[in-house]
CSV table of N, CA and C in Angstrom, one decimal:
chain,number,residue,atom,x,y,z
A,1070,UNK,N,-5.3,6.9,-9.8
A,1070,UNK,CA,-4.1,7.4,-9.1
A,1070,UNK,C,-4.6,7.8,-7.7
A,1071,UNK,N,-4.4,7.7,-7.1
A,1071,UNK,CA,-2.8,7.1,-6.6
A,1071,UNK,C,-3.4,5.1,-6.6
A,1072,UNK,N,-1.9,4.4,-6.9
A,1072,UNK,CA,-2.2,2.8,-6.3
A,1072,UNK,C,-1.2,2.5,-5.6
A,1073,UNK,N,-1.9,1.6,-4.8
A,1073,UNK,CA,-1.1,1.0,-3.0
A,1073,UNK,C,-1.4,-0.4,-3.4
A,1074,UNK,N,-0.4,-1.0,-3.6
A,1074,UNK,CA,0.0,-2.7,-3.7
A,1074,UNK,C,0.7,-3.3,-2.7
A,1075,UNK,N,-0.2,-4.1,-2.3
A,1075,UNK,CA,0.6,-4.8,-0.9
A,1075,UNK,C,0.6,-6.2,-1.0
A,1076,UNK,N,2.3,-6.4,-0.7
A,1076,UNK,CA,2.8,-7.3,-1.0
A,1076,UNK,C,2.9,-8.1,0.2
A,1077,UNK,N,2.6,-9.0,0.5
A,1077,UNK,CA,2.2,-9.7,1.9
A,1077,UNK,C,2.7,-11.1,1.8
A,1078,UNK,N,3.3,-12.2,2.9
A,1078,UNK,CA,2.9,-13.2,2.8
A,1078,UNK,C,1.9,-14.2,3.2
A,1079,UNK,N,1.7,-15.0,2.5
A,1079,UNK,CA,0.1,-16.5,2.3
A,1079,UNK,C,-0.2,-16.0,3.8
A,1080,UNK,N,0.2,-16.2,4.4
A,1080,UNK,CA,-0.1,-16.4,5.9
A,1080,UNK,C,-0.7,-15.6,6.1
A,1081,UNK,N,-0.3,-13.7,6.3
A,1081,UNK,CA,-0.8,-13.0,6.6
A,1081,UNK,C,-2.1,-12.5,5.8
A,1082,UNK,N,-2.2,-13.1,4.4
A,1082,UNK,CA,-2.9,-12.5,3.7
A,1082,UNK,C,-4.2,-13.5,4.2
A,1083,UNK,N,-4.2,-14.3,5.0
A,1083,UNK,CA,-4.9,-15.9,5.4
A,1083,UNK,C,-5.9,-15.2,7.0
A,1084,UNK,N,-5.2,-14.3,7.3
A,1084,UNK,CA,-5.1,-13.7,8.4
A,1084,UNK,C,-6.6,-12.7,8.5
A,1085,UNK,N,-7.2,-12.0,7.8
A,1085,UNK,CA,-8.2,-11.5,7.5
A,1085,UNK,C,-9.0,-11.3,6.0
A,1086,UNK,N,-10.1,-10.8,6.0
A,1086,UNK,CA,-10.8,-10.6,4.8
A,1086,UNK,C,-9.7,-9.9,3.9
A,1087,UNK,N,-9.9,-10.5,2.9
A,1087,UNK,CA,-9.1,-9.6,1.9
A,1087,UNK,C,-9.5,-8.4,1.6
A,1088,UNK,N,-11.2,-7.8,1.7
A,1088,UNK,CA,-12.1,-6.4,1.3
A,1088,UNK,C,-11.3,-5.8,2.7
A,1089,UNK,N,-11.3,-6.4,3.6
A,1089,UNK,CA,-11.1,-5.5,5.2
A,1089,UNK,C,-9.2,-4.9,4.8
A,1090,UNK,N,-8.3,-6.1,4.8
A,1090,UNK,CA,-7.6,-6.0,4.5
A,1090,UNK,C,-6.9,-4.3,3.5
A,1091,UNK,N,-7.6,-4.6,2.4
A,1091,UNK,CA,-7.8,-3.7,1.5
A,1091,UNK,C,-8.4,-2.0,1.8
A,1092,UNK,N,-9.2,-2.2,2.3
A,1092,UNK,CA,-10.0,-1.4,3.1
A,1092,UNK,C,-9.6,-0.4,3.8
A,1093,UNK,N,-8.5,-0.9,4.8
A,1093,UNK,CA,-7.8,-0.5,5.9
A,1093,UNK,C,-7.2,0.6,5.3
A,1094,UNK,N,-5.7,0.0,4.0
A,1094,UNK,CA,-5.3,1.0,3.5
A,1094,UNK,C,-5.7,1.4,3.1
A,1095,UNK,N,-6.5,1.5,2.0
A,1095,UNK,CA,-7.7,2.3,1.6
A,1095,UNK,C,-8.1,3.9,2.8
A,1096,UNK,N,-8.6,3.4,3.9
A,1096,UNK,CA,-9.0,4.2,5.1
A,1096,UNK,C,-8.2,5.4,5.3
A,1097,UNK,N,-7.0,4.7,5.7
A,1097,UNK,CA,-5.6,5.5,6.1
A,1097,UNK,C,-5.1,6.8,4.4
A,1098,UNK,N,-5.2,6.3,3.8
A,1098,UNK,CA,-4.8,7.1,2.3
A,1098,UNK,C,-5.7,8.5,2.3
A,1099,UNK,N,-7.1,7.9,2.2
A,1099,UNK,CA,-8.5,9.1,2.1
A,1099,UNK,C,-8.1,9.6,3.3
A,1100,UNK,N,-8.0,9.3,4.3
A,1100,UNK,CA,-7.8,10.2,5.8
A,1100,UNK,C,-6.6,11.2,5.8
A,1101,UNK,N,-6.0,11.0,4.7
A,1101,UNK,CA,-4.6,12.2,4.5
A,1101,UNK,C,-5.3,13.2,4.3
A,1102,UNK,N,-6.3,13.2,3.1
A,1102,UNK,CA,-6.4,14.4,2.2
A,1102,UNK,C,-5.8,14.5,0.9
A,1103,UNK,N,-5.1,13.7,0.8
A,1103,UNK,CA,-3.7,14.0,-0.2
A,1103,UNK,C,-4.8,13.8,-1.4
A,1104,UNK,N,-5.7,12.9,-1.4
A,1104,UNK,CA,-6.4,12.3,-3.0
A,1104,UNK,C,-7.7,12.1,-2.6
A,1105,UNK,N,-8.3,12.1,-4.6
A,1105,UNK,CA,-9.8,12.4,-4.4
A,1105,UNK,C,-9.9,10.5,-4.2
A,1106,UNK,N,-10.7,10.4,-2.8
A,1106,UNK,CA,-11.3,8.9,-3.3
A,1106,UNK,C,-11.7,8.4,-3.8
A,1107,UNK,N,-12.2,9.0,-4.9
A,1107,UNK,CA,-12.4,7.8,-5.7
A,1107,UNK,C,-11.4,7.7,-6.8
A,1108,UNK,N,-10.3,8.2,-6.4
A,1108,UNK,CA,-9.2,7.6,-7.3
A,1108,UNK,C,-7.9,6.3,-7.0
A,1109,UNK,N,-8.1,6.2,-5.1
A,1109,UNK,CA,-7.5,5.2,-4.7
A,1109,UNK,C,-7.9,3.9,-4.9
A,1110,UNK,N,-6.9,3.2,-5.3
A,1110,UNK,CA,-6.8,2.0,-5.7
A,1110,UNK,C,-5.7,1.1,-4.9
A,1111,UNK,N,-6.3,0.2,-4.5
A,1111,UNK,CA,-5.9,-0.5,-3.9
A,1111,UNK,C,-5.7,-2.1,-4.3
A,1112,UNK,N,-4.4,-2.9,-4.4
A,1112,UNK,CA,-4.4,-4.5,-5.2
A,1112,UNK,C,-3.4,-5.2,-3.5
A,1113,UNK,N,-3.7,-6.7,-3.6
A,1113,UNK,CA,-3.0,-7.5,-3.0
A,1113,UNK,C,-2.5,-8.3,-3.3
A,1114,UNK,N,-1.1,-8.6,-3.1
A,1114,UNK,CA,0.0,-9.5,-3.8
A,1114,UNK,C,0.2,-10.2,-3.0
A,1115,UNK,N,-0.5,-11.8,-2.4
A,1115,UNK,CA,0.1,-12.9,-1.7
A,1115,UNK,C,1.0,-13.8,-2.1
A,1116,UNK,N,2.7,-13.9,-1.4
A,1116,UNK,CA,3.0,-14.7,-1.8
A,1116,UNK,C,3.5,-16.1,-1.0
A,1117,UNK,N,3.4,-16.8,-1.7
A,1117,UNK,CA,3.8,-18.2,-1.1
A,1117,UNK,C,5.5,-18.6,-1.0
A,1118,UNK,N,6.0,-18.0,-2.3
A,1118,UNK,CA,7.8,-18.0,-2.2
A,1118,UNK,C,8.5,-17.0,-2.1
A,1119,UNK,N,9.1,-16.7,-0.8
A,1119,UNK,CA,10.0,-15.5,-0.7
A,1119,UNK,C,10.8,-16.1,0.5
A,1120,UNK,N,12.0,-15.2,0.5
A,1120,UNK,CA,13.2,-15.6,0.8
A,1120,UNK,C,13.6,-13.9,1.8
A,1121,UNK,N,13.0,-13.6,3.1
A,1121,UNK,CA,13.6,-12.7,4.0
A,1121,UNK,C,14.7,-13.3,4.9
A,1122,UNK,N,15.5,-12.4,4.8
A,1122,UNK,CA,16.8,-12.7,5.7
A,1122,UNK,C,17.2,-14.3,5.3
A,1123,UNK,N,16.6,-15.1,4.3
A,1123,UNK,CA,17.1,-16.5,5.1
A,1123,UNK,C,16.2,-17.7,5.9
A,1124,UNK,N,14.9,-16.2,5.9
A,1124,UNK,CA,13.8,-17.0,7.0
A,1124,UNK,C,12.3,-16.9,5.8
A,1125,UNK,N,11.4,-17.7,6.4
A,1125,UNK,CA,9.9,-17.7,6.1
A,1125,UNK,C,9.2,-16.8,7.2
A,1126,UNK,N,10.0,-15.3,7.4
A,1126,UNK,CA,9.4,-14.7,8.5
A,1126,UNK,C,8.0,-14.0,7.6
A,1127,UNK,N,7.0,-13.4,8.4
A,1127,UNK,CA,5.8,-13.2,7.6
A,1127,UNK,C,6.2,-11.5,7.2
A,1128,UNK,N,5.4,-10.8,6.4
A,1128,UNK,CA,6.1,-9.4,5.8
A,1128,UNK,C,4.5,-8.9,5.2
A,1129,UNK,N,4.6,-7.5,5.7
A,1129,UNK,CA,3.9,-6.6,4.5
A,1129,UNK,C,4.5,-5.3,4.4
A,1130,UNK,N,4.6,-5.4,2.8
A,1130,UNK,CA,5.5,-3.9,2.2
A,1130,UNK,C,4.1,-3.9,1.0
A,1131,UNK,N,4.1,-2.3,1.5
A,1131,UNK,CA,3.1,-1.6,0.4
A,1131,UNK,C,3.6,-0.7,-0.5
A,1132,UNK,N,3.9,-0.9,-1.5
A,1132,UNK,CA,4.0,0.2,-2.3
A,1132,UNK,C,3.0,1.2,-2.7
A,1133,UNK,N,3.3,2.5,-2.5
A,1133,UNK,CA,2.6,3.4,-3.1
A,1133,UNK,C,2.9,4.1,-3.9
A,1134,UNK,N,2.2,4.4,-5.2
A,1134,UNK,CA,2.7,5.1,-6.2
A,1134,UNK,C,1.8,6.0,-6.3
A,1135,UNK,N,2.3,7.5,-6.2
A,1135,UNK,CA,1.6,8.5,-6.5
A,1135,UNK,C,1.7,10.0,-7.3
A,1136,UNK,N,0.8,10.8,-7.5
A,1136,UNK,CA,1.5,11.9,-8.4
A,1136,UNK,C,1.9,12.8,-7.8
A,1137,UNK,N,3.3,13.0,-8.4
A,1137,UNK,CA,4.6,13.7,-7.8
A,1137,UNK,C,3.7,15.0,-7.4
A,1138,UNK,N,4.4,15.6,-7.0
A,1138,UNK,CA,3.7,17.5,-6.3
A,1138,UNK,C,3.3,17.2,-4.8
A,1139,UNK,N,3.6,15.9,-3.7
A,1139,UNK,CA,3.2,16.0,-2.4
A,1139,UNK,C,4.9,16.2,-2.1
A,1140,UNK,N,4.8,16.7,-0.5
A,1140,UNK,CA,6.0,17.4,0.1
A,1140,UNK,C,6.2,15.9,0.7
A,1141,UNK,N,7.5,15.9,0.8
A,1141,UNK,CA,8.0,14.8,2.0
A,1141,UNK,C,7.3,14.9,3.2
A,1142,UNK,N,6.6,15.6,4.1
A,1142,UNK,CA,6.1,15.8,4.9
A,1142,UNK,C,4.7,14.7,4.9
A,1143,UNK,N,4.1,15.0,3.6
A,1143,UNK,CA,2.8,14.4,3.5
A,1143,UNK,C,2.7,13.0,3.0
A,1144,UNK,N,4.0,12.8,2.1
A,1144,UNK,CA,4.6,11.1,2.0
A,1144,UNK,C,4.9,10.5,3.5
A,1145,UNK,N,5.4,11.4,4.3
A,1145,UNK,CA,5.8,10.5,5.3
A,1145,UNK,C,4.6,10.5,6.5
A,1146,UNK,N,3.8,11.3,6.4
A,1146,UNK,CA,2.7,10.8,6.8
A,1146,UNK,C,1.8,10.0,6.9
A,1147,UNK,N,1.4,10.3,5.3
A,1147,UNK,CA,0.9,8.8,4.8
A,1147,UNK,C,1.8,7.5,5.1
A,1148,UNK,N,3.0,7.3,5.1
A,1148,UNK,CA,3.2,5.8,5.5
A,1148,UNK,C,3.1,5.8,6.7
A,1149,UNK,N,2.9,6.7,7.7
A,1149,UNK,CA,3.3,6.4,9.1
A,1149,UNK,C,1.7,6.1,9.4
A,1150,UNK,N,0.8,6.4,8.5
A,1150,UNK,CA,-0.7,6.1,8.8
A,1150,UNK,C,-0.8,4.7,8.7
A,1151,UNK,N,-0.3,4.5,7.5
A,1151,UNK,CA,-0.5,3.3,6.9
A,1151,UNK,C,0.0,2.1,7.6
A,1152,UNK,N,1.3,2.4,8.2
A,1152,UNK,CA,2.0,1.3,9.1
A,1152,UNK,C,1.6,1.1,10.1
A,1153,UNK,N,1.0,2.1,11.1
A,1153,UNK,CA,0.7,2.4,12.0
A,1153,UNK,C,-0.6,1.9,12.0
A,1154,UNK,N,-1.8,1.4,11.1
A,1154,UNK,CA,-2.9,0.8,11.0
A,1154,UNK,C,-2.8,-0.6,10.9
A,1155,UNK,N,-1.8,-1.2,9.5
A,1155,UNK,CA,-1.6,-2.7,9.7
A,1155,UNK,C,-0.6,-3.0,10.8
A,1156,UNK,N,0.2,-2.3,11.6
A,1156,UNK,CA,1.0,-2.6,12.7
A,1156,UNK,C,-0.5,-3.2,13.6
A,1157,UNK,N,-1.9,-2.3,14.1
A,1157,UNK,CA,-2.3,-2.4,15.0
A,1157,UNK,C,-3.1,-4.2,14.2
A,1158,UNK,N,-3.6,-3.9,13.0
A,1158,UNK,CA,-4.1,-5.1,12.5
A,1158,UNK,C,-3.6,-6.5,12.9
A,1159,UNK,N,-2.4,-6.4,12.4
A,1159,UNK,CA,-0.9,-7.6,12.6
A,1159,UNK,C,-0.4,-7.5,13.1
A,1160,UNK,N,-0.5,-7.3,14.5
A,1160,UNK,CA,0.6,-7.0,15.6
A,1160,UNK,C,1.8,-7.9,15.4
A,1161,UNK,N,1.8,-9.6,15.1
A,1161,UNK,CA,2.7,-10.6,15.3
A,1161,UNK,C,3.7,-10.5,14.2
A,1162,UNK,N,3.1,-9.6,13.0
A,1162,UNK,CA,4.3,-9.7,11.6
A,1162,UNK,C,5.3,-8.6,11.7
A,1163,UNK,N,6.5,-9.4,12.0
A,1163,UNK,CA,7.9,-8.8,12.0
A,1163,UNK,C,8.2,-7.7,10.8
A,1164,UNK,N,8.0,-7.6,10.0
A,1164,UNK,CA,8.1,-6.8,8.8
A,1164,UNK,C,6.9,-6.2,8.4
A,1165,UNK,N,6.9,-4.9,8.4
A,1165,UNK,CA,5.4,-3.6,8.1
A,1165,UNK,C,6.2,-2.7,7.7
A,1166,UNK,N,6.0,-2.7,6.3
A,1166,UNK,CA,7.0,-1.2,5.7
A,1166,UNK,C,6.3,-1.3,4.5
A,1167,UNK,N,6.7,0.4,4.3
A,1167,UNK,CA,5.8,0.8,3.0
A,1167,UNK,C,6.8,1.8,2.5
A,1168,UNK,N,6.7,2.2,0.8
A,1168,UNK,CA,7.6,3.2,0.2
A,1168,UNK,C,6.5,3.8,-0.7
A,1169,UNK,N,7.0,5.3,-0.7
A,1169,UNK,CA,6.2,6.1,-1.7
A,1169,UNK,C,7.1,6.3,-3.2
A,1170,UNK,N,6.3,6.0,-4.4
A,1170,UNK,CA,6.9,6.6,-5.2
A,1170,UNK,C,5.9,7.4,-6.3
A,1171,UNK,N,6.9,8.6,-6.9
A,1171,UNK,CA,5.9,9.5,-7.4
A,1171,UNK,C,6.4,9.1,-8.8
A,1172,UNK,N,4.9,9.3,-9.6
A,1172,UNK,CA,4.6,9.2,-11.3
A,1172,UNK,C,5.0,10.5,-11.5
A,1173,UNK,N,5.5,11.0,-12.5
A,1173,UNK,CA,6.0,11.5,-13.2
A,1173,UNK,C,4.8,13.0,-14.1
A,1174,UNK,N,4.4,13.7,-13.6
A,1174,UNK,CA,3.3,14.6,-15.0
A,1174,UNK,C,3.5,14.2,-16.1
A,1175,UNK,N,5.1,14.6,-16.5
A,1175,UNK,CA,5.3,14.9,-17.9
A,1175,UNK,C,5.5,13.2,-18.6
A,1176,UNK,N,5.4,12.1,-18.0
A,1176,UNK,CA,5.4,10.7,-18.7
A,1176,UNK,C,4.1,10.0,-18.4
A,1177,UNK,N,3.1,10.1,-17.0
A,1177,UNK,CA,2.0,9.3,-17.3
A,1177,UNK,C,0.8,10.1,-18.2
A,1178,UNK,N,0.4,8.7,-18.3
A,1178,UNK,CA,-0.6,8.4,-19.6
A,1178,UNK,C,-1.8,7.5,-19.2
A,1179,UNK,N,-3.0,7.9,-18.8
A,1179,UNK,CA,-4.4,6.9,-18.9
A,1179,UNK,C,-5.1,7.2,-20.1
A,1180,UNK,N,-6.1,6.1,-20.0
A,1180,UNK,CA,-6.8,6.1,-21.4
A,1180,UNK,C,-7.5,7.3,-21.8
A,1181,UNK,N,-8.0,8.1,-20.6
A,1181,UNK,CA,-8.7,9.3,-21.3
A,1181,UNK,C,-7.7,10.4,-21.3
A,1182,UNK,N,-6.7,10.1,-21.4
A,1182,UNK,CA,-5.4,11.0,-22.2
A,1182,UNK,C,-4.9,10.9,-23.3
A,1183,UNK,N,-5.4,9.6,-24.2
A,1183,UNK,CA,-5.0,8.9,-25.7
A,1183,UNK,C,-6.0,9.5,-26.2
């Protein structure tokens, strides 16, 4: 916990190393404070079929999921880090948006909780 999945298209994901790529958000998350590093995790979702507006315009939306107890203040920081990094990465991609969502205490479950 926390995990940041970024959903990107072929193109962009074509665009740099996938470790750098990864990395980056990675960078921006630990530079909050919000979490212990070595609990961020980081995945990338290239896809080749999607359908924005009508168009094959290029897009990266990151989801983050994380555990509830941060203030809106520190959610909205963290994305403004996060956008504000692959904005400078990807200058040419029309779409850079990210959403926080918070796990739950009283429902999640990892293995060393069974």
């Amino acid at each position: 916990m926390p995990h940041f999945i970024i959903h990107c298209s072929n193109s962009v994901a074509q665009q740099i190393n996938p470790d750098e790529f990864m990395q980056q958000v990675y960078d921006e998350a630990e530079a909050t404070g919000l979490f212990d590093p070595k609990d961020i995790k980081v995945r990338i979702a290239a896809f080749e079929h999607y359908n924005i507006g009508n168009t094959k315009d290029d897009f990266i939306h990151v989801f983050a999921n994380i555990m509830e107890g941060r203030t809106d203040a520190q959610k909205k920081g963290l994305s403004k880090r996060i956008v504000s990094r692959l904005k400078q990465t990807f200058p040419e991609a029309p779409i850079i948006s990210i959403n926080v969502r918070d796990f739950e205490k009283a429902s999640y479950v990892n293995r060393t909780m069974v």
